[in-house]
CSV table of C-alpha atoms in Angstrom, one decimal:
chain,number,residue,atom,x,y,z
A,1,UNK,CA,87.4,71.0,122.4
A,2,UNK,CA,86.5,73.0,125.1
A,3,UNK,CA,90.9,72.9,126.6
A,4,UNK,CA,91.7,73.9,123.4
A,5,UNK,CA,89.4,76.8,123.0
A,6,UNK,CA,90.8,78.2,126.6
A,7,UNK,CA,94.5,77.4,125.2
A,8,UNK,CA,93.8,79.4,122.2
A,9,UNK,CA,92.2,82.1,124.2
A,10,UNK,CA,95.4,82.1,126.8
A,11,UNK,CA,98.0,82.1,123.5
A,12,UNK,CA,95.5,85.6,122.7
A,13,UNK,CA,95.6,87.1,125.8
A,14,UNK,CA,99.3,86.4,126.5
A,15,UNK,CA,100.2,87.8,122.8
A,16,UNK,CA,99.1,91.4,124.2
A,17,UNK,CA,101.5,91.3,127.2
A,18,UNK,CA,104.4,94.1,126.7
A,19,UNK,CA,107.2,91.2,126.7
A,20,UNK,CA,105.3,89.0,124.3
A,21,UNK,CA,108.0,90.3,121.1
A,22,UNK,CA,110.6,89.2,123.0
A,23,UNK,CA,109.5,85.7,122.9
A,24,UNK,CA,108.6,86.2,119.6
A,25,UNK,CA,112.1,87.0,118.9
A,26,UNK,CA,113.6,84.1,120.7
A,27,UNK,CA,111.2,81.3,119.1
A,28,UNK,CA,111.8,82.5,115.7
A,29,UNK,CA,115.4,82.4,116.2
A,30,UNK,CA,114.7,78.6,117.5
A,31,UNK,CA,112.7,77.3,115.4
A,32,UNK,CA,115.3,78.3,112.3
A,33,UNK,CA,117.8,76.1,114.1
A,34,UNK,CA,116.8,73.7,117.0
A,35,UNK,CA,113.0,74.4,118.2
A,36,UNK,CA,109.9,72.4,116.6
A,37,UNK,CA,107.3,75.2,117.2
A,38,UNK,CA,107.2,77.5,114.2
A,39,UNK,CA,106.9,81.0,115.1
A,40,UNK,CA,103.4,81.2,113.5
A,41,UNK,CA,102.0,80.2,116.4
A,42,UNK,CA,102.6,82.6,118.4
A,43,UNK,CA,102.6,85.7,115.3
A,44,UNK,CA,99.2,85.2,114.4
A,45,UNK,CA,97.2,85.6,117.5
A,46,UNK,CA,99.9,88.7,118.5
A,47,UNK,CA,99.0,90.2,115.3
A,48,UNK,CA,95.1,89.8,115.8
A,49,UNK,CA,95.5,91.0,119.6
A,50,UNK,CA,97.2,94.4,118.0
A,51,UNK,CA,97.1,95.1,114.4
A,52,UNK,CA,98.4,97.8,114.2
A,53,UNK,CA,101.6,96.4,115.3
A,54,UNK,CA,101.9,93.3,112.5
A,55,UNK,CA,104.3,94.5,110.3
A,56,UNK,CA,106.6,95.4,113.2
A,57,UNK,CA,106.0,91.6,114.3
A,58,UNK,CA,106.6,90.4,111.1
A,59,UNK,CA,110.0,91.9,111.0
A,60,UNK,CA,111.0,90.3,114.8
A,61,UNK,CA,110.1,86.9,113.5
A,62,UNK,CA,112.1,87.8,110.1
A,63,UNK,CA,115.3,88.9,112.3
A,64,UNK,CA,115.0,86.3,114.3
A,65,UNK,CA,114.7,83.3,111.8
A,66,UNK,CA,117.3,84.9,109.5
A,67,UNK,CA,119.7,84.6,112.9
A,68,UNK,CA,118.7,81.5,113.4
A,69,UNK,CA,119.3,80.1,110.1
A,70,UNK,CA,122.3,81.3,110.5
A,71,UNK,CA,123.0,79.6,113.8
A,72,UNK,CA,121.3,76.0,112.0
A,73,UNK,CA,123.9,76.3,109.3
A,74,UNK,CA,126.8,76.7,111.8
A,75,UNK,CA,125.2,73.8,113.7
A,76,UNK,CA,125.4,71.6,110.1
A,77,UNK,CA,128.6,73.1,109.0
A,78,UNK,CA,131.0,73.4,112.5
A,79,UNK,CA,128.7,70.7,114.5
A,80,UNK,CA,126.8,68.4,112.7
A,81,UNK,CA,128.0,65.0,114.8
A,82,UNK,CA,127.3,66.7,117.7
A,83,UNK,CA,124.3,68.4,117.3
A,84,UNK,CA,123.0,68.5,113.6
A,85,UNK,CA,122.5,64.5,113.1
A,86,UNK,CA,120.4,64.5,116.2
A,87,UNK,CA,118.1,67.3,114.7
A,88,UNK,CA,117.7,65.9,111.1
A,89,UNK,CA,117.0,61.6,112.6
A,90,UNK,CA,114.3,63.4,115.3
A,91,UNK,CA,112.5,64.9,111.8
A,92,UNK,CA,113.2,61.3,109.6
A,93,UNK,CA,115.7,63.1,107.7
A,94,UNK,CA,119.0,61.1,108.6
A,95,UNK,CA,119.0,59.0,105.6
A,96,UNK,CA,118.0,62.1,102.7
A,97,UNK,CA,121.6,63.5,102.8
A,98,UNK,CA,122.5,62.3,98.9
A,99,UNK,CA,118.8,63.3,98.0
A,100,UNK,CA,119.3,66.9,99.5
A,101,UNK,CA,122.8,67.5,98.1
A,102,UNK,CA,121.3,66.9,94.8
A,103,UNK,CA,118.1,69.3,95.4
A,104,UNK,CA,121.4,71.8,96.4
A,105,UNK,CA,123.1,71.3,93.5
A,106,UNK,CA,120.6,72.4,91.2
A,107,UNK,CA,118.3,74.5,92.9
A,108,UNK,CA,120.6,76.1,95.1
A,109,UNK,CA,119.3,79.6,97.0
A,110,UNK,CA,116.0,78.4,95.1
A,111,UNK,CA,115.4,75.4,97.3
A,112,UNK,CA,116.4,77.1,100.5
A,113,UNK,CA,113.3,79.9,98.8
A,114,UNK,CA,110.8,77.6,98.7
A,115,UNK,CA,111.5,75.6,102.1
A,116,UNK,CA,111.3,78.7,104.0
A,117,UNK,CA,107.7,79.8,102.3
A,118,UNK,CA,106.4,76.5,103.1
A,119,UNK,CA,105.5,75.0,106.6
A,120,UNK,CA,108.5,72.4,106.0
A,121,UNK,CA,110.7,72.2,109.1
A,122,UNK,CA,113.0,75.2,108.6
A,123,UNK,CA,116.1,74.0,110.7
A,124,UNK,CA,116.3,71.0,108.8
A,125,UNK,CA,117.1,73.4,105.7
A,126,UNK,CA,119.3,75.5,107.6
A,127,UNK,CA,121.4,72.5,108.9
A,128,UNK,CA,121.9,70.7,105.3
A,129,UNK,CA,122.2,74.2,103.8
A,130,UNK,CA,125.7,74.1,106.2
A,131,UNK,CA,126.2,70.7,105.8
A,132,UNK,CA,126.4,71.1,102.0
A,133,UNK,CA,128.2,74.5,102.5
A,134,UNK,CA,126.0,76.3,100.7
A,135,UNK,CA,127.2,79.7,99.5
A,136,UNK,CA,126.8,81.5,103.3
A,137,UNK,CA,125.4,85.1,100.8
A,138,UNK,CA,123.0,82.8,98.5
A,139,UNK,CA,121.7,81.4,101.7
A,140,UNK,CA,120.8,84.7,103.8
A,141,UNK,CA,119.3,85.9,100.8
A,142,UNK,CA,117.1,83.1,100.3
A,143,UNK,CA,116.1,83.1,103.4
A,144,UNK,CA,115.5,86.9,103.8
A,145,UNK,CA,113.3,86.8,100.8
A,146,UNK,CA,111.4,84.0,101.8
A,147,UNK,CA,111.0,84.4,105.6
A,148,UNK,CA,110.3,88.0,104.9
A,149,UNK,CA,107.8,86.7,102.3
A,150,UNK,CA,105.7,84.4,104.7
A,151,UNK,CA,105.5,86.5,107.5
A,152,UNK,CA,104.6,89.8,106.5
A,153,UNK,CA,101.9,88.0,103.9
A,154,UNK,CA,100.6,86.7,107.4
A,155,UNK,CA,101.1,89.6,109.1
A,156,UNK,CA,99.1,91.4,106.5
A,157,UNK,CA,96.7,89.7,105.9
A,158,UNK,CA,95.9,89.5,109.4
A,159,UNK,CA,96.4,93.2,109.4
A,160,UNK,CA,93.4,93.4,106.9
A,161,UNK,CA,91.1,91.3,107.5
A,162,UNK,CA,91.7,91.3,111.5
A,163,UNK,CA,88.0,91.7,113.0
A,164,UNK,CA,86.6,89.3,110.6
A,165,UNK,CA,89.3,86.2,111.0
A,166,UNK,CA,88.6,86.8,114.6
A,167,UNK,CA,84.7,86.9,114.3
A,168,UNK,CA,85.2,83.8,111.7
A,169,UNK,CA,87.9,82.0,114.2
A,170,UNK,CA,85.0,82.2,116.7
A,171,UNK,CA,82.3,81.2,115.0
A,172,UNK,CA,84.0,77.7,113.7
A,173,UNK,CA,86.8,77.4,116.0
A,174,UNK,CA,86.0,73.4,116.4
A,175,UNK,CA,85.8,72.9,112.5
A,176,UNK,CA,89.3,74.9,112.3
A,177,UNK,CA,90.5,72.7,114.9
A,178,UNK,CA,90.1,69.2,113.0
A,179,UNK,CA,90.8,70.7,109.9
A,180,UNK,CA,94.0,71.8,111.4
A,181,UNK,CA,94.8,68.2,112.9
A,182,UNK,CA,93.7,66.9,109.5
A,183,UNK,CA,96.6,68.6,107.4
A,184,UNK,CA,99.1,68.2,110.0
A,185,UNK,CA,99.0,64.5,109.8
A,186,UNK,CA,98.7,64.7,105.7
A,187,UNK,CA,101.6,66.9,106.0
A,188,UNK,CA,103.3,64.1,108.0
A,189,UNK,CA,102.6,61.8,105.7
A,190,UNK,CA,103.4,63.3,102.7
A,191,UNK,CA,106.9,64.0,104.2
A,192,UNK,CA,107.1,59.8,105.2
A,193,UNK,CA,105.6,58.6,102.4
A,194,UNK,CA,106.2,60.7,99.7
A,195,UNK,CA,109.6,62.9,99.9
């Protein structure tokens, strides 16, 4: 516990360093497209290390992951056997292809909404969404809105409620910690077993 509580204290201090948006900007862009680490990670503690600044984080990791959508759905439309298969087998996803196209077909831009709101691997979206040649308009809106959604609700909230998350983060930082484990693996599991 103790490692972890100096990594989370590191990921705070490093937030606050002049070229941390930059990073910011280039794991957002990432994550929509090739990277596993969501840019969450490193929003929220930037975000509590400067609130005044959260909104204009919000909109970096909202550039950034609209890009990078864009860049997944070339990846599934131009280069899926080189590099898209590869993506979707190292998340399980190889085999959902029919299951997606369906989901597509009748959700459209809707589907594409919700996967970006939720912690669901983004690039896997962004890659079928190009794979099923998804209407290129339909799918930068969809992910505008719901990018845009998720992180500035973050960044706000963090905005308001700044000193106290900190003071709460503090106080039950080893609670968070296995709760966080805990609904990682459900979420894993739900995704196996389940979808």
């Amino acid at each position: 516990m103790k490692a972890l509580r100096k990594l989370y204290d590191k990921v705070i201090e490093l937030s606050a360093h002049p070229h941390a948006v930059y990073y910011l900007f280039i794991i957002s862009f990432l994550e929509s497209s090739i990277f596993p680490i969501p840019p969450d990670v490193m929003l929220l503690p930037m975000c509590m290390a400067n609130r005044k600044q959260a909104f204009k984080y919000a909109a970096i990791c909202l550039l950034g992951s609209v890009l990078g959508g864009i860049a997944g759905y070339a990846i599934g439309f131009y280069l899926f056997d080189l590099i898209g298969a590869s993506i979707l087998n190292l998340y399980g996803f190889e085999n959902s292809f029919i299951e997606f196209k369906q989901f597509y077909d009748e959700y459209g831009g809707w589907f594409v909404a919700m996967a970006g709101i939720t912690p669901f691997p983004y690039k896997v979206i962004t890659i079928l969404s190009g794979i099923v040649e998804m209407n290129m308009i339909e799918f930068v809106i969809s992910s505008i809105a719901s990018r845009g959604l998720r992180f500035f609700a973050l960044a706000g909230l963090l905005w308001y409620f700044g000193p106290w998350i900190n003071r709460f983060i503090d106080k039950y930082f080893a609670l968070l910690t296995v709760l966080f484990f805990v609904f990682l693996i459900g979420g894993f599991a739900i995704i196996e077993f389940v979808i």
